[in-house]
Amino acid sequence: MTDWQTYFSREKSGIARSTTVDLELSRSAPQAERAWLLWVWMGMKTPNPHGLSSAEESPTLHQIQKSVEQMLANEANAIHFARVYRERRCELWFYAVRNEQFERAVASAMTDFADYQFITGSRSDPKWSAYLDEFYPTDPKHWHQVVNQKLIRTLKTRNQTLEVPHRVDHTLFFKSRENRAKFVGAAQQQGFALAGEFDARENRDHPHGVVVHERAPQINLARMNQSVFTLIDLAHPLGGSYDGWGTKQARRVS
């Protein structure tokens, strides 16, 4: 069973990055028998203007990934855990039982893609620090991109019409009532309205909850990411934690 999810970010240098990672592996990480981190990087032929994969090239990159993935599974009992697009290149990342003959196996997998240049590398990583610290979406903005995608997919499966106005409620938690009040003031300046405050005794670190709401013209990933990122930026300096959002179709006012 896998749970592949994608999030976008920018590195400190400003370079755009798209990361697709198998979140399900976090349940079994690290796997002691797979202590070798392997990577295969290849240059893209027709990236988009941001240096990420294009619709034109994605099918070929997918074929390459499947070829390399199958070869390394056979030769090194490897599992594929992440794919990254950045700087006009595609990066494939694996954990494997061994790294002997790794380069030969990749070269064999790339035989049918001779016009693609690639490089390989490996190192010991028994604690899976690369997966847990670099690729897994621990940053709140990365994590909530994943959550937002899942929520929107769920709404679509329920046949909800997302192209109409909705009321969206956002829940956050704070360590103190004072900082919660400061957040509410800042959120209101950004167009959010206070829906309610409450105390959650079971949340010992951040017991002071608040719900703010907005009227969204429609529900889509870009719109929800923008709202969530704004609230995270407002809450973070105040020690706040963003929890999530829910929605219902806004009633028409006659």
mmCIF file of C-alpha atoms in Angstrom:
data_model
loop_
_atom_site.group_PDB
_atom_site.id
_atom_site.type_symbol
_atom_site.label_atom_id
_atom_site.label_comp_id
_atom_site.label_asym_id
_atom_site.label_seq_id
_atom_site.Cartn_x
_atom_site.Cartn_y
_atom_site.Cartn_z
ATOM 1 C CA MET A 1 0.000 0.000 0.000
ATOM 2 C CA THR A 2 1.283 3.456 -0.902
ATOM 3 C CA ASP A 3 0.155 7.055 -0.362
ATOM 4 C CA TRP A 4 1.852 9.262 -2.945
ATOM 5 C CA GLN A 5 1.310 12.963 -2.383
ATOM 6 C CA THR A 6 2.784 16.093 -3.983
ATOM 7 C CA TYR A 7 3.687 19.481 -2.561
ATOM 8 C CA PHE A 8 5.428 22.534 -3.999
ATOM 9 C CA SER A 9 8.053 24.723 -2.386
ATOM 10 C CA ARG A 10 10.870 27.130 -3.068
ATOM 11 C CA GLU A 11 14.390 26.575 -1.868
ATOM 12 C CA LYS A 12 16.306 29.362 -0.118
ATOM 13 C CA SER A 13 17.800 30.366 -3.461
ATOM 14 C CA GLY A 14 14.288 30.824 -4.883
ATOM 15 C CA ILE A 15 14.385 27.700 -7.051
ATOM 16 C CA ALA A 16 10.974 26.065 -7.552
ATOM 17 C CA ARG A 17 10.649 22.467 -6.404
ATOM 18 C CA SER A 18 7.945 19.827 -6.773
ATOM 19 C CA THR A 19 8.198 16.876 -4.378
ATOM 20 C CA THR A 20 6.142 13.703 -4.641
ATOM 21 C CA VAL A 21 6.648 11.362 -1.687
ATOM 22 C CA ASP A 22 5.124 8.147 -0.368
ATOM 23 C CA LEU A 23 3.700 9.131 3.022
ATOM 24 C CA GLU A 24 2.721 5.570 3.866
ATOM 25 C CA LEU A 25 6.374 4.642 4.370
ATOM 26 C CA SER A 26 6.485 6.824 7.487
ATOM 27 C CA ARG A 27 4.642 4.012 9.272
ATOM 28 C CA SER A 28 7.590 1.634 8.767
ATOM 29 C CA ALA A 29 10.519 4.065 8.691
ATOM 30 C CA PRO A 30 13.320 3.299 9.050
ATOM 31 C CA GLN A 31 13.548 -0.206 7.635
ATOM 32 C CA ALA A 32 16.741 -1.739 8.991
ATOM 33 C CA GLU A 33 17.268 -4.016 5.994
ATOM 34 C CA ARG A 34 17.212 -1.060 3.566
ATOM 35 C CA ALA A 35 20.035 1.121 4.830
ATOM 36 C CA TRP A 36 21.317 2.418 1.474
ATOM 37 C CA LEU A 37 20.030 5.664 0.008
ATOM 38 C CA LEU A 38 20.177 5.605 -3.807
ATOM 39 C CA TRP A 39 19.425 8.404 -6.245
ATOM 40 C CA VAL A 40 19.158 8.824 -9.991
ATOM 41 C CA TRP A 41 19.110 12.321 -11.494
ATOM 42 C CA MET A 42 18.391 13.042 -15.146
ATOM 43 C CA GLY A 43 18.110 16.188 -17.189
ATOM 44 C CA MET A 44 14.702 17.011 -18.641
ATOM 45 C CA LYS A 45 14.232 17.787 -22.328
ATOM 46 C CA THR A 46 11.246 20.127 -22.245
ATOM 47 C CA PRO A 47 10.663 21.444 -18.700
ATOM 48 C CA ASN A 48 8.126 24.148 -18.025
ATOM 49 C CA PRO A 49 9.248 27.767 -17.478
ATOM 50 C CA HIS A 50 9.756 27.053 -13.744
ATOM 51 C CA GLY A 51 12.178 24.203 -14.417
ATOM 52 C CA LEU A 52 9.594 21.564 -13.450
ATOM 53 C CA SER A 53 8.068 18.802 -15.551
ATOM 54 C CA SER A 54 5.838 19.741 -18.457
ATOM 55 C CA ALA A 55 2.681 18.023 -19.669
ATOM 56 C CA GLU A 56 4.562 17.158 -22.867
ATOM 57 C CA GLU A 57 7.416 15.335 -21.142
ATOM 58 C CA SER A 58 5.657 13.822 -18.129
ATOM 59 C CA PRO A 59 4.652 10.557 -19.874
ATOM 60 C CA THR A 60 8.271 9.832 -20.847
ATOM 61 C CA LEU A 61 9.550 10.669 -17.371
ATOM 62 C CA HIS A 62 6.931 8.320 -15.947
ATOM 63 C CA GLN A 63 8.163 5.519 -18.227
ATOM 64 C CA ILE A 64 11.751 6.140 -17.117
ATOM 65 C CA GLN A 65 10.708 6.068 -13.470
ATOM 66 C CA LYS A 66 8.927 2.732 -13.910
ATOM 67 C CA SER A 67 11.910 1.233 -15.725
ATOM 68 C CA VAL A 68 14.416 2.324 -13.083
ATOM 69 C CA GLU A 69 12.074 1.389 -10.250
ATOM 70 C CA GLN A 70 11.575 -2.143 -11.561
ATOM 71 C CA MET A 71 15.268 -2.700 -12.234
ATOM 72 C CA LEU A 72 16.339 -1.549 -8.756
ATOM 73 C CA ALA A 73 13.600 -3.590 -7.099
ATOM 74 C CA ASN A 74 14.947 -6.683 -8.853
ATOM 75 C CA GLU A 75 18.658 -5.980 -8.366
ATOM 76 C CA ALA A 76 18.794 -4.329 -4.932
ATOM 77 C CA ASN A 77 15.393 -4.994 -3.330
ATOM 78 C CA ALA A 78 14.921 -1.233 -3.477
ATOM 79 C CA ILE A 79 11.774 0.751 -2.774
ATOM 80 C CA HIS A 80 11.035 4.072 -4.442
ATOM 81 C CA PHE A 81 10.085 6.760 -1.908
ATOM 82 C CA ALA A 82 10.331 10.154 -3.617
ATOM 83 C CA ARG A 83 10.466 12.006 -6.939
ATOM 84 C CA VAL A 84 11.618 15.598 -7.189
ATOM 85 C CA TYR A 85 11.476 18.050 -10.091
ATOM 86 C CA ARG A 86 13.727 21.118 -9.861
ATOM 87 C CA GLU A 87 16.237 23.056 -11.943
ATOM 88 C CA ARG A 88 15.281 21.271 -15.193
ATOM 89 C CA ARG A 89 16.015 17.830 -13.740
ATOM 90 C CA CYS A 90 14.106 14.827 -12.436
ATOM 91 C CA GLU A 91 15.374 13.121 -9.291
ATOM 92 C CA LEU A 92 14.365 9.579 -8.294
ATOM 93 C CA TRP A 93 15.109 8.467 -4.723
ATOM 94 C CA PHE A 94 15.213 4.949 -3.287
ATOM 95 C CA TYR A 95 16.151 2.926 -0.223
ATOM 96 C CA ALA A 96 17.836 -0.398 -0.943
ATOM 97 C CA VAL A 97 19.353 -3.444 0.706
ATOM 98 C CA ARG A 98 22.662 -2.912 -1.107
ATOM 99 C CA ASN A 99 24.384 -0.566 -3.527
ATOM 100 C CA GLU A 100 26.686 -3.014 -5.317
ATOM 101 C CA GLN A 101 26.253 -2.868 -9.108
ATOM 102 C CA PHE A 102 23.725 -0.073 -8.608
ATOM 103 C CA GLU A 103 25.145 2.029 -11.452
ATOM 104 C CA ARG A 104 25.105 -0.953 -13.834
ATOM 105 C CA ALA A 105 21.453 -1.654 -13.028
ATOM 106 C CA VAL A 106 20.443 1.953 -13.713
ATOM 107 C CA ALA A 107 22.387 2.003 -16.979
ATOM 108 C CA SER A 108 20.498 -1.108 -18.049
ATOM 109 C CA ALA A 109 17.157 0.472 -17.163
ATOM 110 C CA MET A 110 18.041 3.572 -19.190
ATOM 111 C CA THR A 111 18.904 1.630 -22.362
ATOM 112 C CA ASP A 112 15.618 2.575 -24.040
ATOM 113 C CA PHE A 113 16.103 6.244 -23.115
ATOM 114 C CA ALA A 114 19.565 6.826 -24.587
ATOM 115 C CA ASP A 115 18.907 10.509 -25.293
ATOM 116 C CA TYR A 116 18.558 11.239 -21.554
ATOM 117 C CA GLN A 117 21.687 12.054 -19.590
ATOM 118 C CA PHE A 118 21.737 10.855 -15.988
ATOM 119 C CA ILE A 119 23.937 10.577 -12.915
ATOM 120 C CA THR A 120 23.702 8.231 -9.934
ATOM 121 C CA GLY A 121 24.782 8.323 -6.327
ATOM 122 C CA SER A 122 24.436 6.446 -3.061
ATOM 123 C CA ARG A 123 25.289 6.665 0.628
ATOM 124 C CA SER A 124 24.539 4.844 3.832
ATOM 125 C CA ASP A 125 21.432 6.208 5.588
ATOM 126 C CA PRO A 126 20.258 3.572 8.118
ATOM 127 C CA LYS A 127 18.104 6.083 10.012
ATOM 128 C CA TRP A 128 16.328 7.208 6.832
ATOM 129 C CA SER A 129 17.184 10.790 7.663
ATOM 130 C CA ALA A 130 16.756 11.855 4.029
ATOM 131 C CA TYR A 131 13.171 10.614 3.937
ATOM 132 C CA LEU A 132 12.158 11.796 7.405
ATOM 133 C CA ASP A 133 13.952 15.164 7.454
ATOM 134 C CA GLU A 134 14.114 16.309 3.840
ATOM 135 C CA PHE A 135 11.286 14.746 1.862
ATOM 136 C CA TYR A 136 8.477 14.078 4.347
ATOM 137 C CA PRO A 137 6.340 17.260 4.537
ATOM 138 C CA THR A 138 7.084 18.348 8.107
ATOM 139 C CA ASP A 139 6.852 22.056 7.258
ATOM 140 C CA PRO A 140 3.251 23.195 7.993
ATOM 141 C CA LYS A 141 2.809 24.745 4.544
ATOM 142 C CA HIS A 142 3.999 21.589 2.832
ATOM 143 C CA TRP A 143 1.812 19.389 5.032
ATOM 144 C CA HIS A 144 -1.317 21.442 4.525
ATOM 145 C CA GLN A 145 -0.847 21.432 0.758
ATOM 146 C CA VAL A 146 -1.205 17.665 1.002
ATOM 147 C CA VAL A 147 -4.194 17.940 3.342
ATOM 148 C CA ASN A 148 -5.874 20.513 1.092
ATOM 149 C CA GLN A 149 -5.531 18.238 -1.930
ATOM 150 C CA LYS A 150 -7.083 15.354 -0.018
ATOM 151 C CA LEU A 151 -9.969 17.473 1.278
ATOM 152 C CA ILE A 152 -10.777 18.819 -2.157
ATOM 153 C CA ARG A 153 -10.711 15.311 -3.643
ATOM 154 C CA THR A 154 -13.091 14.194 -0.881
ATOM 155 C CA LEU A 155 -15.474 17.065 -1.625
ATOM 156 C CA LYS A 156 -15.449 16.156 -5.317
ATOM 157 C CA THR A 157 -16.251 12.513 -4.575
ATOM 158 C CA ARG A 158 -19.281 13.764 -2.651
ATOM 159 C CA ASN A 159 -20.406 15.546 -5.835
ATOM 160 C CA GLN A 160 -20.231 18.940 -4.199
ATOM 161 C CA THR A 161 -20.265 21.924 -6.534
ATOM 162 C CA LEU A 162 -17.040 23.746 -5.763
ATOM 163 C CA GLU A 163 -17.315 26.517 -8.376
ATOM 164 C CA VAL A 164 -19.789 28.507 -6.254
ATOM 165 C CA PRO A 165 -19.289 30.599 -3.089
ATOM 166 C CA HIS A 166 -18.630 28.688 0.119
ATOM 167 C CA ARG A 167 -18.190 29.598 3.747
ATOM 168 C CA VAL A 168 -14.866 28.200 4.916
ATOM 169 C CA ASP A 169 -14.099 27.766 8.628
ATOM 170 C CA HIS A 170 -10.456 27.588 9.743
ATOM 171 C CA THR A 171 -9.446 26.233 13.164
ATOM 172 C CA LEU A 172 -6.226 27.195 14.964
ATOM 173 C CA PHE A 173 -4.793 26.702 18.473
ATOM 174 C CA PHE A 174 -2.609 28.941 20.661
ATOM 175 C CA LYS A 175 -0.621 28.632 23.853
ATOM 176 C CA SER A 176 -2.174 31.740 25.425
ATOM 177 C CA ARG A 177 -5.401 33.700 25.209
ATOM 178 C CA GLU A 178 -3.386 36.867 24.691
ATOM 179 C CA ASN A 179 -1.743 35.572 21.526
ATOM 180 C CA ARG A 180 -5.047 34.171 20.339
ATOM 181 C CA ALA A 181 -6.552 37.646 20.648
ATOM 182 C CA LYS A 182 -3.636 39.170 18.737
ATOM 183 C CA PHE A 183 -4.133 36.623 15.981
ATOM 184 C CA VAL A 184 -7.843 37.366 15.715
ATOM 185 C CA GLY A 185 -7.098 41.056 15.227
ATOM 186 C CA ALA A 186 -4.509 40.315 12.549
ATOM 187 C CA ALA A 187 -6.808 37.832 10.779
ATOM 188 C CA GLN A 188 -9.659 40.330 10.716
ATOM 189 C CA GLN A 189 -7.362 42.830 9.018
ATOM 190 C CA GLN A 190 -6.830 40.204 6.306
ATOM 191 C CA GLY A 191 -10.581 39.823 5.733
ATOM 192 C CA PHE A 192 -11.350 36.865 8.008
ATOM 193 C CA ALA A 193 -14.183 37.016 10.533
ATOM 194 C CA LEU A 194 -14.273 35.561 14.040
ATOM 195 C CA ALA A 195 -16.585 32.551 14.273
ATOM 196 C CA GLY A 196 -15.836 31.516 17.852
ATOM 197 C CA GLU A 197 -13.279 30.813 20.568
ATOM 198 C CA PHE A 198 -12.989 27.747 22.785
ATOM 199 C CA ASP A 199 -10.621 25.997 25.164
ATOM 200 C CA ALA A 200 -9.482 22.439 24.484
ATOM 201 C CA ARG A 201 -8.155 20.928 27.705
ATOM 202 C CA GLU A 202 -6.905 17.828 25.901
ATOM 203 C CA ASN A 203 -4.553 20.011 23.832
ATOM 204 C CA ARG A 204 -2.080 20.836 26.600
ATOM 205 C CA ASP A 205 0.515 22.626 24.485
ATOM 206 C CA HIS A 206 -1.982 24.761 22.566
ATOM 207 C CA PRO A 207 -5.224 24.730 24.601
ATOM 208 C CA HIS A 208 -6.788 27.950 23.307
ATOM 209 C CA GLY A 209 -8.712 27.374 20.104
ATOM 210 C CA VAL A 210 -10.278 29.768 17.649
ATOM 211 C CA VAL A 211 -12.319 29.483 14.463
ATOM 212 C CA VAL A 212 -12.196 32.194 11.831
ATOM 213 C CA HIS A 213 -14.162 32.079 8.621
ATOM 214 C CA GLU A 214 -14.156 33.559 5.149
ATOM 215 C CA ARG A 215 -16.456 33.608 2.136
ATOM 216 C CA ALA A 216 -14.559 31.976 -0.713
ATOM 217 C CA PRO A 217 -15.822 32.649 -4.270
ATOM 218 C CA GLN A 218 -15.030 29.006 -5.053
ATOM 219 C CA ILE A 219 -13.079 26.068 -3.660
ATOM 220 C CA ASN A 220 -9.894 25.116 -5.481
ATOM 221 C CA LEU A 221 -6.383 24.170 -4.438
ATOM 222 C CA ALA A 222 -4.731 27.498 -5.240
ATOM 223 C CA ARG A 223 -7.410 29.452 -3.355
ATOM 224 C CA MET A 224 -7.280 27.244 -0.279
ATOM 225 C CA ASN A 225 -3.490 27.154 -0.191
ATOM 226 C CA GLN A 226 -3.461 30.942 -0.251
ATOM 227 C CA SER A 227 -5.863 31.207 2.692
ATOM 228 C CA VAL A 228 -4.126 28.531 4.746
ATOM 229 C CA PHE A 229 -0.658 29.974 4.127
ATOM 230 C CA THR A 230 -1.877 33.435 5.161
ATOM 231 C CA LEU A 231 -3.234 32.099 8.445
ATOM 232 C CA ILE A 232 -0.099 30.062 9.116
ATOM 233 C CA ASP A 233 2.036 33.178 8.583
ATOM 234 C CA LEU A 234 -0.146 35.144 10.998
ATOM 235 C CA ALA A 235 -0.211 32.422 13.645
ATOM 236 C CA HIS A 236 3.412 31.261 13.602
ATOM 237 C CA PRO A 237 4.997 34.379 15.200
ATOM 238 C CA LEU A 238 2.399 34.105 17.961
ATOM 239 C CA GLY A 239 3.141 30.452 18.693
ATOM 240 C CA GLY A 240 -0.051 29.341 16.991
ATOM 241 C CA SER A 241 -0.770 26.073 15.217
ATOM 242 C CA TYR A 242 -3.042 25.760 12.193
ATOM 243 C CA ASP A 243 -5.339 22.729 12.492
ATOM 244 C CA GLY A 244 -7.523 22.591 9.362
ATOM 245 C CA TRP A 245 -10.598 23.819 7.525
ATOM 246 C CA GLY A 246 -14.120 22.790 6.699
ATOM 247 C CA THR A 247 -16.693 24.226 4.344
ATOM 248 C CA LYS A 248 -20.294 24.387 3.284
ATOM 249 C CA GLN A 249 -21.940 26.022 0.308
ATOM 250 C CA ALA A 250 -22.895 29.606 1.042
ATOM 251 C CA ARG A 251 -26.585 30.379 1.047
ATOM 252 C CA ARG A 252 -27.864 32.783 -1.560
ATOM 253 C CA VAL A 253 -29.098 36.106 -0.182
ATOM 254 C CA SER A 254 -32.266 37.232 -1.960
#
